[in-house]
PDB file of C-alpha atoms and ligand atoms in Angstrom:
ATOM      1  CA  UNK A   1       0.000   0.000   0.000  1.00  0.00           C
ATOM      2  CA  UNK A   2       1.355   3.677  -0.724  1.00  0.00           C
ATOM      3  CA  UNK A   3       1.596   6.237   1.567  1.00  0.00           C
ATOM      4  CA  UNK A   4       3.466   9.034   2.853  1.00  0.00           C
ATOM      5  CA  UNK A   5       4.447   9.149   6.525  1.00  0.00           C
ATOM      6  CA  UNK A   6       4.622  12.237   8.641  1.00  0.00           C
ATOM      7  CA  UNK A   7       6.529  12.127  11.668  1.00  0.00           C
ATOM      8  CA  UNK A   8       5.513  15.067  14.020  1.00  0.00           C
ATOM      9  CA  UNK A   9       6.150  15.489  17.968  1.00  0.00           C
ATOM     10  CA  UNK A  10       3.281  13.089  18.888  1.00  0.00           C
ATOM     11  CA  UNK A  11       2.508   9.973  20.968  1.00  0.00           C
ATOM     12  CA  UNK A  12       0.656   7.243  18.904  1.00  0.00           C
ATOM     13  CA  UNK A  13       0.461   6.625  15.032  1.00  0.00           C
ATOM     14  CA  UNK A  14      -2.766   7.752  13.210  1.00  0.00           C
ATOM     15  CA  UNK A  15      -3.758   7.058   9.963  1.00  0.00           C
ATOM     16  CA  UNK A  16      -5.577   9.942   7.670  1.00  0.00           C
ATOM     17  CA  UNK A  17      -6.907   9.812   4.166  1.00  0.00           C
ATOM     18  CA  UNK A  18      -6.377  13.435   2.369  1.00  0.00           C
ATOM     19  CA  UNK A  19      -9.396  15.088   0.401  1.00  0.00           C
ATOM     20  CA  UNK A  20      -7.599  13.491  -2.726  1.00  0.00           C
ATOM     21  CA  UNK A  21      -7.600  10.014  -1.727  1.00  0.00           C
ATOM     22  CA  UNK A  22      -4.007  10.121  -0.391  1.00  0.00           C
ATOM     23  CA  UNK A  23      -3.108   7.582   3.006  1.00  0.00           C
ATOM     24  CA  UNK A  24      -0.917   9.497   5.495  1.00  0.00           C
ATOM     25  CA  UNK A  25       0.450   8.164   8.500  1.00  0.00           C
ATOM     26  CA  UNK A  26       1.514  10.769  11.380  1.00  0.00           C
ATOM     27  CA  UNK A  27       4.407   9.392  13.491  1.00  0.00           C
ATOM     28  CA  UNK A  28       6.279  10.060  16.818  1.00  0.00           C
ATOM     29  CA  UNK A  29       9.498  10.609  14.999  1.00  0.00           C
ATOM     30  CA  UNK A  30      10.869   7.396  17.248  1.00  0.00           C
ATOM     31  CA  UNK A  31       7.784   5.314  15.951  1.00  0.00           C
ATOM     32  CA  UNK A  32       9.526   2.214  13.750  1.00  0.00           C
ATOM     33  CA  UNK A  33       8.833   1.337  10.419  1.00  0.00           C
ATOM     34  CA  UNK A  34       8.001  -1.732  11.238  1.00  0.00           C
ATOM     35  CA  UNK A  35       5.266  -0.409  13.757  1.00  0.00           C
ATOM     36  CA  UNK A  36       4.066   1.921  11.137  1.00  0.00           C
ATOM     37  CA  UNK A  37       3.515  -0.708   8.489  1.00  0.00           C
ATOM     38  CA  UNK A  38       1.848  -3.377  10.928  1.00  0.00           C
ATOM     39  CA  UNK A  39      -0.898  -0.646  11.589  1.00  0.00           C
ATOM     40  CA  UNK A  40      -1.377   0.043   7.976  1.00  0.00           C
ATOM     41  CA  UNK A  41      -1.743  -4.288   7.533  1.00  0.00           C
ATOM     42  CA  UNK A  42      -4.246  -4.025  10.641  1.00  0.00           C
ATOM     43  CA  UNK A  43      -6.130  -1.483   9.187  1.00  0.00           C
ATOM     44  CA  UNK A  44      -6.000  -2.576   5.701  1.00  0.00           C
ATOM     45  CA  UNK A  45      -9.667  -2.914   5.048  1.00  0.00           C
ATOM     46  CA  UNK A  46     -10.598   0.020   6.817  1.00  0.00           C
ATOM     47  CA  UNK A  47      -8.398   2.004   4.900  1.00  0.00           C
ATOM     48  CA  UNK A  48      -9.593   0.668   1.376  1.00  0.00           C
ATOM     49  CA  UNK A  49     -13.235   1.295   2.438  1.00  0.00           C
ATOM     50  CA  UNK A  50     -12.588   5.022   3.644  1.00  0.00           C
ATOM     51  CA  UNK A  51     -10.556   5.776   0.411  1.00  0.00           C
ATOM     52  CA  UNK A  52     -12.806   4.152  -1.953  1.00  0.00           C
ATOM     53  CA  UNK A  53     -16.045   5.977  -0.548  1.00  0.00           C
ATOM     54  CA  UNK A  54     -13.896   9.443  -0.430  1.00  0.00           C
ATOM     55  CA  UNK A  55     -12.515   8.888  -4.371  1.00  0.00           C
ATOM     56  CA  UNK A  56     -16.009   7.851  -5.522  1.00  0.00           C
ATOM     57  CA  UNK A  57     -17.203  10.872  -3.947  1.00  0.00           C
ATOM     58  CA  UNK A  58     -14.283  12.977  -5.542  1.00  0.00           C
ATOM     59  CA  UNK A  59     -14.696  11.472  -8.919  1.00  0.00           C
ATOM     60  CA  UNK A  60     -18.497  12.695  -9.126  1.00  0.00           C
ATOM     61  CA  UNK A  61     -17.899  16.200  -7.575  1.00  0.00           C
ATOM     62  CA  UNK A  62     -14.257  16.771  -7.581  1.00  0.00           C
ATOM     63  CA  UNK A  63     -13.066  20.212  -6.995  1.00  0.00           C
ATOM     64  CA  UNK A  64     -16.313  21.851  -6.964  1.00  0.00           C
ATOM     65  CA  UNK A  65     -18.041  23.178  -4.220  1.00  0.00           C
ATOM     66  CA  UNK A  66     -21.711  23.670  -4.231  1.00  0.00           C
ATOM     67  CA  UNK A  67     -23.205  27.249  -2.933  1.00  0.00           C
ATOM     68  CA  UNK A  68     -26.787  28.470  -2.805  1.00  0.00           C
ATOM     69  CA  UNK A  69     -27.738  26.384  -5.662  1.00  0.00           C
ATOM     70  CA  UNK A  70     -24.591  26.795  -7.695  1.00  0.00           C
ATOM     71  CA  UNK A  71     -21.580  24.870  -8.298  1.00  0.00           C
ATOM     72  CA  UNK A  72     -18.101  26.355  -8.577  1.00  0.00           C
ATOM     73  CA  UNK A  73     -15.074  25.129  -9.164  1.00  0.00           C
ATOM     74  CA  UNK A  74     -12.634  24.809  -6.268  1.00  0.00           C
ATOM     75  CA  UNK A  75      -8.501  24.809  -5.790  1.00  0.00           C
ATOM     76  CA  UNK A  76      -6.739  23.590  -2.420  1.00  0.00           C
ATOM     77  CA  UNK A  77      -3.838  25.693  -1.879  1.00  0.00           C
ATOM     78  CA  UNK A  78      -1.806  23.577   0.480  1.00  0.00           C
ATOM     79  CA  UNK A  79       0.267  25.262   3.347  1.00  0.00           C
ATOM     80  CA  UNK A  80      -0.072  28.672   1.150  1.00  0.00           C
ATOM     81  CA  UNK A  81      -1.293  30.937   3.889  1.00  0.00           C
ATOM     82  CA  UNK A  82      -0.358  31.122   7.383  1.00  0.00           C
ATOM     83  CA  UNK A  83      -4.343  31.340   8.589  1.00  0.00           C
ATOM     84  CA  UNK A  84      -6.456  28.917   6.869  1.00  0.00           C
ATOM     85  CA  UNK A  85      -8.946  30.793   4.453  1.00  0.00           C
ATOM     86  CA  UNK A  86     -11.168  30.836   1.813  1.00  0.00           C
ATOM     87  CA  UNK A  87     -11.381  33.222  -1.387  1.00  0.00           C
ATOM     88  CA  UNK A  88     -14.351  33.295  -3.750  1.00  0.00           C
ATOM     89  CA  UNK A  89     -15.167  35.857  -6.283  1.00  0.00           C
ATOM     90  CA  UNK A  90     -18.208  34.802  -7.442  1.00  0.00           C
ATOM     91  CA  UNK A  91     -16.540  32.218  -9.919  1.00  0.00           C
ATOM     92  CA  UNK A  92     -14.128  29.696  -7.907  1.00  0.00           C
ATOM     93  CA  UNK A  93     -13.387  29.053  -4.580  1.00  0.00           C
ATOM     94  CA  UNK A  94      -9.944  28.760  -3.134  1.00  0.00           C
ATOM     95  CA  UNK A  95      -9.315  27.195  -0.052  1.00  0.00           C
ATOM     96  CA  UNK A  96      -6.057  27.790   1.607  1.00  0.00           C
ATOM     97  CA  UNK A  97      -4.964  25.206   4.289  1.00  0.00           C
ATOM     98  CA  UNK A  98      -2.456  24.031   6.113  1.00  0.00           C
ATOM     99  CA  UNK A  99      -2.780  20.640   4.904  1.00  0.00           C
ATOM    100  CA  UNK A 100      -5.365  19.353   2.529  1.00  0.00           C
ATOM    101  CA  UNK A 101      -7.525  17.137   4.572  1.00  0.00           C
ATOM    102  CA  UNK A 102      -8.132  20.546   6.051  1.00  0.00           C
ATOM    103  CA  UNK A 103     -10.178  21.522   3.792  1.00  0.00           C
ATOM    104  CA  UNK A 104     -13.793  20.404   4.603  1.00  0.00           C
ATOM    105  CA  UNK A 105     -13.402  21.988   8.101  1.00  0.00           C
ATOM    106  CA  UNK A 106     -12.231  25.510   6.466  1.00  0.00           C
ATOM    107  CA  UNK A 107     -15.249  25.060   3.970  1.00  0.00           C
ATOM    108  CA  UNK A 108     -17.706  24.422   6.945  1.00  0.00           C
ATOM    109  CA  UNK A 109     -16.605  27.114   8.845  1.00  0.00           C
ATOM    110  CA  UNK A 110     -17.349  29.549   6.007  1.00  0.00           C
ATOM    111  CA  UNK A 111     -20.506  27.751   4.816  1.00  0.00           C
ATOM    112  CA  UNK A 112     -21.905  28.836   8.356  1.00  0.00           C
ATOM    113  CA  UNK A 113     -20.823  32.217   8.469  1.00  0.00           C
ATOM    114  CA  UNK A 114     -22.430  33.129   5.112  1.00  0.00           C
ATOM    115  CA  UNK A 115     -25.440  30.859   5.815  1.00  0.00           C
ATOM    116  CA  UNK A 116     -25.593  33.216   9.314  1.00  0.00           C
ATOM    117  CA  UNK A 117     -25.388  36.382   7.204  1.00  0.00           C
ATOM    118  CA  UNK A 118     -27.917  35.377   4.311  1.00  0.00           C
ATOM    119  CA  UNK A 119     -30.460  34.194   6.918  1.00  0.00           C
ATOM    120  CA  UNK A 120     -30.059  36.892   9.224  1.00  0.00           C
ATOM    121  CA  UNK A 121     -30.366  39.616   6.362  1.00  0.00           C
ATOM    122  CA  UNK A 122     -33.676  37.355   5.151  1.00  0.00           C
ATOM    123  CA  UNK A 123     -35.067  37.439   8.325  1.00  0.00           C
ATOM    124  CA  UNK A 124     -34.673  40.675   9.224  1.00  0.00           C
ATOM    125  CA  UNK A 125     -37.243  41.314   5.197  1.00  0.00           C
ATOM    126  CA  UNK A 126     -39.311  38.836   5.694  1.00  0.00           C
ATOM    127  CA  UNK A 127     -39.933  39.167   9.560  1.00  0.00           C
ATOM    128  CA  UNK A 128     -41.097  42.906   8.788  1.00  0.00           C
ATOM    129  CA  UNK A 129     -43.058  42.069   5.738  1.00  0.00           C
ATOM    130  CA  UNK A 130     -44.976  39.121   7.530  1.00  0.00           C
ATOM    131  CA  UNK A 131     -45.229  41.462  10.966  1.00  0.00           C
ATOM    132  CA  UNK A 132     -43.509  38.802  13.260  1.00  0.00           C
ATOM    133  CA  UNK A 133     -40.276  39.341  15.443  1.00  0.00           C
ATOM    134  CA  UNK A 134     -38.307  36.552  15.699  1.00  0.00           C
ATOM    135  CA  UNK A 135     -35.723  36.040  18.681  1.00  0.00           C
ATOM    136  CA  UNK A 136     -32.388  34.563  18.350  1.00  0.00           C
ATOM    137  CA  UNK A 137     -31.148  32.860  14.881  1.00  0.00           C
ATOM    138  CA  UNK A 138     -28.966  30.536  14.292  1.00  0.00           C
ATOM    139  CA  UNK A 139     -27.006  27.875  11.979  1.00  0.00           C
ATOM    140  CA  UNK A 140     -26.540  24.638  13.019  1.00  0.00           C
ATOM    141  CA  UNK A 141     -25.430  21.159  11.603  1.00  0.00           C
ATOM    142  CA  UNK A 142     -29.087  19.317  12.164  1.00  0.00           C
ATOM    143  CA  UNK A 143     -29.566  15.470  10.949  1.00  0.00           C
ATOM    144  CA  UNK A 144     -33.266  15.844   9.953  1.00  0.00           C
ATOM    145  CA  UNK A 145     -34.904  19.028  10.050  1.00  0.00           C
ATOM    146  CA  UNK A 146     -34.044  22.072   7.838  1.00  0.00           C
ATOM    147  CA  UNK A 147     -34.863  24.476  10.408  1.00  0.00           C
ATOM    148  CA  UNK A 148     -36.926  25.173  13.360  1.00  0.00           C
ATOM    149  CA  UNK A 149     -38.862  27.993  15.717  1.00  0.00           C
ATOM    150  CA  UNK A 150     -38.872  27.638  19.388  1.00  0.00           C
ATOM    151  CA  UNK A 151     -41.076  29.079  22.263  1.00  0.00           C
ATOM    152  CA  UNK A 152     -39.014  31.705  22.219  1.00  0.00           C
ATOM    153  CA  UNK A 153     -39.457  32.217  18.489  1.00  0.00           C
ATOM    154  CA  UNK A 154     -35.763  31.579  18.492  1.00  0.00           C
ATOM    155  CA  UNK A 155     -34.958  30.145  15.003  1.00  0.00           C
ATOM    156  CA  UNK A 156     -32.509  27.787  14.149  1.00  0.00           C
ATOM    157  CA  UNK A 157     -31.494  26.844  10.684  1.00  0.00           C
ATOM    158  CA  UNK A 158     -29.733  23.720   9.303  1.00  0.00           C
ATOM    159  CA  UNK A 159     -26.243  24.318   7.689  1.00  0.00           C
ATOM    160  CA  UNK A 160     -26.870  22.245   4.680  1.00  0.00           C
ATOM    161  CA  UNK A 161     -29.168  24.913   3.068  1.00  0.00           C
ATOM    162  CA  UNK A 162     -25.902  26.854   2.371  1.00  0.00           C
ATOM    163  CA  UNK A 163     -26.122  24.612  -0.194  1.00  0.00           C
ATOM    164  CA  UNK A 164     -29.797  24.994  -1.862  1.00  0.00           C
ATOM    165  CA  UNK A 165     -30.712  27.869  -4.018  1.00  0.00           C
ATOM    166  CA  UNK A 166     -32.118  30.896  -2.420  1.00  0.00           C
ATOM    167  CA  UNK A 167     -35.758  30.392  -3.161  1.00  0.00           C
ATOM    168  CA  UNK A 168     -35.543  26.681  -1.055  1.00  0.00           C
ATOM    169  CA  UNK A 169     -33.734  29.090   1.652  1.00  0.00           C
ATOM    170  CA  UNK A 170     -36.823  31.647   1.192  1.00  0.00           C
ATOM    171  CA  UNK A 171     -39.059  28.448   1.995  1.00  0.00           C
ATOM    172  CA  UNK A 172     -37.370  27.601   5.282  1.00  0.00           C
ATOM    173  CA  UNK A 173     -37.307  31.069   6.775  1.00  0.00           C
ATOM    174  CA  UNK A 174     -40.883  31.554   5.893  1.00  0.00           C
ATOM    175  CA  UNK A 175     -42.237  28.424   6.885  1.00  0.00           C
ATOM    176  CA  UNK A 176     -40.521  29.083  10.362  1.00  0.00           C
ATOM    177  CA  UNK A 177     -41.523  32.787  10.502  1.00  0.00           C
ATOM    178  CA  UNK A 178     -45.377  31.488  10.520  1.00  0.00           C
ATOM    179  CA  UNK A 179     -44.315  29.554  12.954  1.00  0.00           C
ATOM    180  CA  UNK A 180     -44.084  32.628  15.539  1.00  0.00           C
ATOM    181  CA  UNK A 181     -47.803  32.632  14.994  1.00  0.00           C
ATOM    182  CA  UNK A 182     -48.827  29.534  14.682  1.00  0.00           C
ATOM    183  CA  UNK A 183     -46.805  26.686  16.157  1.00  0.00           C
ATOM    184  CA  UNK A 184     -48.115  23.839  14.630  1.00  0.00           C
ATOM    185  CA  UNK A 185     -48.768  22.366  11.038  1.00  0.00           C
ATOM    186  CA  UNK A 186     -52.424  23.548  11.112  1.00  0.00           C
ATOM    187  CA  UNK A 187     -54.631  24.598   8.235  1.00  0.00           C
ATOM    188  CA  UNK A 188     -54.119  27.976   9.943  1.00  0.00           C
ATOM    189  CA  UNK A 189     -50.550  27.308   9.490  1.00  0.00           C
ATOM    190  CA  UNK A 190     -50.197  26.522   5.643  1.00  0.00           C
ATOM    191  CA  UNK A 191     -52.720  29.435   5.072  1.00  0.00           C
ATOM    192  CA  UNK A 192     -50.399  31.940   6.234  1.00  0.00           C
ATOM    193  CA  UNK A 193     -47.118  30.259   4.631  1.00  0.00           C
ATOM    194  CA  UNK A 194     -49.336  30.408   1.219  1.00  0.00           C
ATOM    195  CA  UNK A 195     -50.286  33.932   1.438  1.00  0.00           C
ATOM    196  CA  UNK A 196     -46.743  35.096   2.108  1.00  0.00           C
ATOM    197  CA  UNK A 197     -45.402  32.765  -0.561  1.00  0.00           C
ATOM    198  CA  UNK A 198     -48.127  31.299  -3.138  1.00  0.00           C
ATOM    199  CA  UNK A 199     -45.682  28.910  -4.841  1.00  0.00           C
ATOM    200  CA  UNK A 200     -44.262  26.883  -1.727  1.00  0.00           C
ATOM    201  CA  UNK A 201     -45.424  23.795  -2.640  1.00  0.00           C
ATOM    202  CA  UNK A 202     -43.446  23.808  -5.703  1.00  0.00           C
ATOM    203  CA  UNK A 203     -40.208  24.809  -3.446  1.00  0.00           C
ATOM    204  CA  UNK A 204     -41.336  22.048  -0.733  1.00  0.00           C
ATOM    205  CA  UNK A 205     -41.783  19.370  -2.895  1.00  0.00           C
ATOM    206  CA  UNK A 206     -38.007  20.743  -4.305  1.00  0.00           C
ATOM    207  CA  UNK A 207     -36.838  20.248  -0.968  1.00  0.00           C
ATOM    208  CA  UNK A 208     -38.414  16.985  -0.390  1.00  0.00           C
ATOM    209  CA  UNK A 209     -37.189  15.739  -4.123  1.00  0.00           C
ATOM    210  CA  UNK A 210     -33.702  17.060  -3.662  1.00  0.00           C
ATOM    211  CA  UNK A 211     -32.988  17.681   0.187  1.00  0.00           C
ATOM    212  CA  UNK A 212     -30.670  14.618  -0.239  1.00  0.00           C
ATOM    213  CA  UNK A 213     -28.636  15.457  -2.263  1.00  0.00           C
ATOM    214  CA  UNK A 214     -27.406  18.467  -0.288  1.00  0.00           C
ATOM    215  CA  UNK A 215     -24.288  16.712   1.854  1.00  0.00           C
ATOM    216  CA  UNK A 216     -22.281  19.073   3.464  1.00  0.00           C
ATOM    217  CA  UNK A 217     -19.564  16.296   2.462  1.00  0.00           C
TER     218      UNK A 217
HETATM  219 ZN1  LIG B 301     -42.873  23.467  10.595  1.00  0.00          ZN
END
């Protein structure tokens, strides 16, 4: 098996697959060869698993990055920058890391700050237009839901939809705007989501066609 071995000031031996598909070990620099390569034999089939999933997943998508609906193309600059980053203007994203399995976290990290931003501008429209006054909002990584309203009319909003085109987004902020008035699925309910947005069932049934295929990574 190939791989590239990294010793660093560490205790135990870790294995990593890279964005790209790559296996590196990290090493105490006293750590044996020997040791090293056992770990790789013990691991064998856990490390042809991980790397097949993550190159399959490459090979469809790789080096794009998909924003509000969009897909752009996307460079790793590896140990470029000091501070990890990310640069888009509006055509490509770069994402400068120390390393490149770093990636995905730098990418997260940025899809929640816009996410934050676009919601939070959205909001503050829509909240005026439908008369409500929601409480705190958030972005979160959630499993199931796309978003939801509290008590509190706090409104939390899962991280994925940096990912779906604005008019999904529009859906989700919305749906849990009427929520402030109404805090159940009731007739009541959809009858104020429809007259502040006629066409959600198209853009639900979107969601419910496509919500899938939205994966963070
Ligand atoms: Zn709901």
């Amino acid at each position: 098996m190939e791989y590239k071995l990294i010793r660093k000031k560490r205790k135990t031996l870790a294995i990593k697959i890279s964005l790209e598909g790559e296996v590196i070990v990290y090493a105490p620099h006293r750590a044996s060869l020997r040791s090293v390569e056992s770990l790789l034999a013990e691991k064998e089939e856990w490390v042809r698993r991980t790397r097949s999933r993550i190159l399959e997943g490459l090979n469809q998508e790789r080096d794009k990055v998909t924003f509000l609906g969009r897909k752009y193309n996307m460079s790793v600059i590896e140990g470029g920058a000091k501070k990890a980053a990310i640069e888009f203007d509006g055509s490509e994203f770069r994402i400068y890391c120390r390393e490149a399995g770093d990636a995905k976290g730098v990418l997260y990290g940025w899809y929640k700050e816009k996410l934050l931003k676009i919601v939070t501008a959205r909001i503050g429209e829509l909240s005026s237009s439908l008369g409500v006054k929601p409480g705190k909002i958030g972005v979160r990584a959630q499993k199931t839901i796309w978003g939801s309203c509290s008590y509190e009319n706090n409104i939390s909003i899962n991280m994925k939809l940096a990912l779906a085109p604005p008019e999904i987004i529009d859906y989700i902020l919305v749906h849990e705007l009427c929520h402030i008035k109404h805090k159940n699925h009731s007739s009541d309910f959809w009858l104020a989501v429809e007259s502040a947005m006629p066409d959600y069932k198209e853009r639900r049934r979107w969601l419910k066609e496509n919500g899938y295929s939205l994966l963070l990574f």
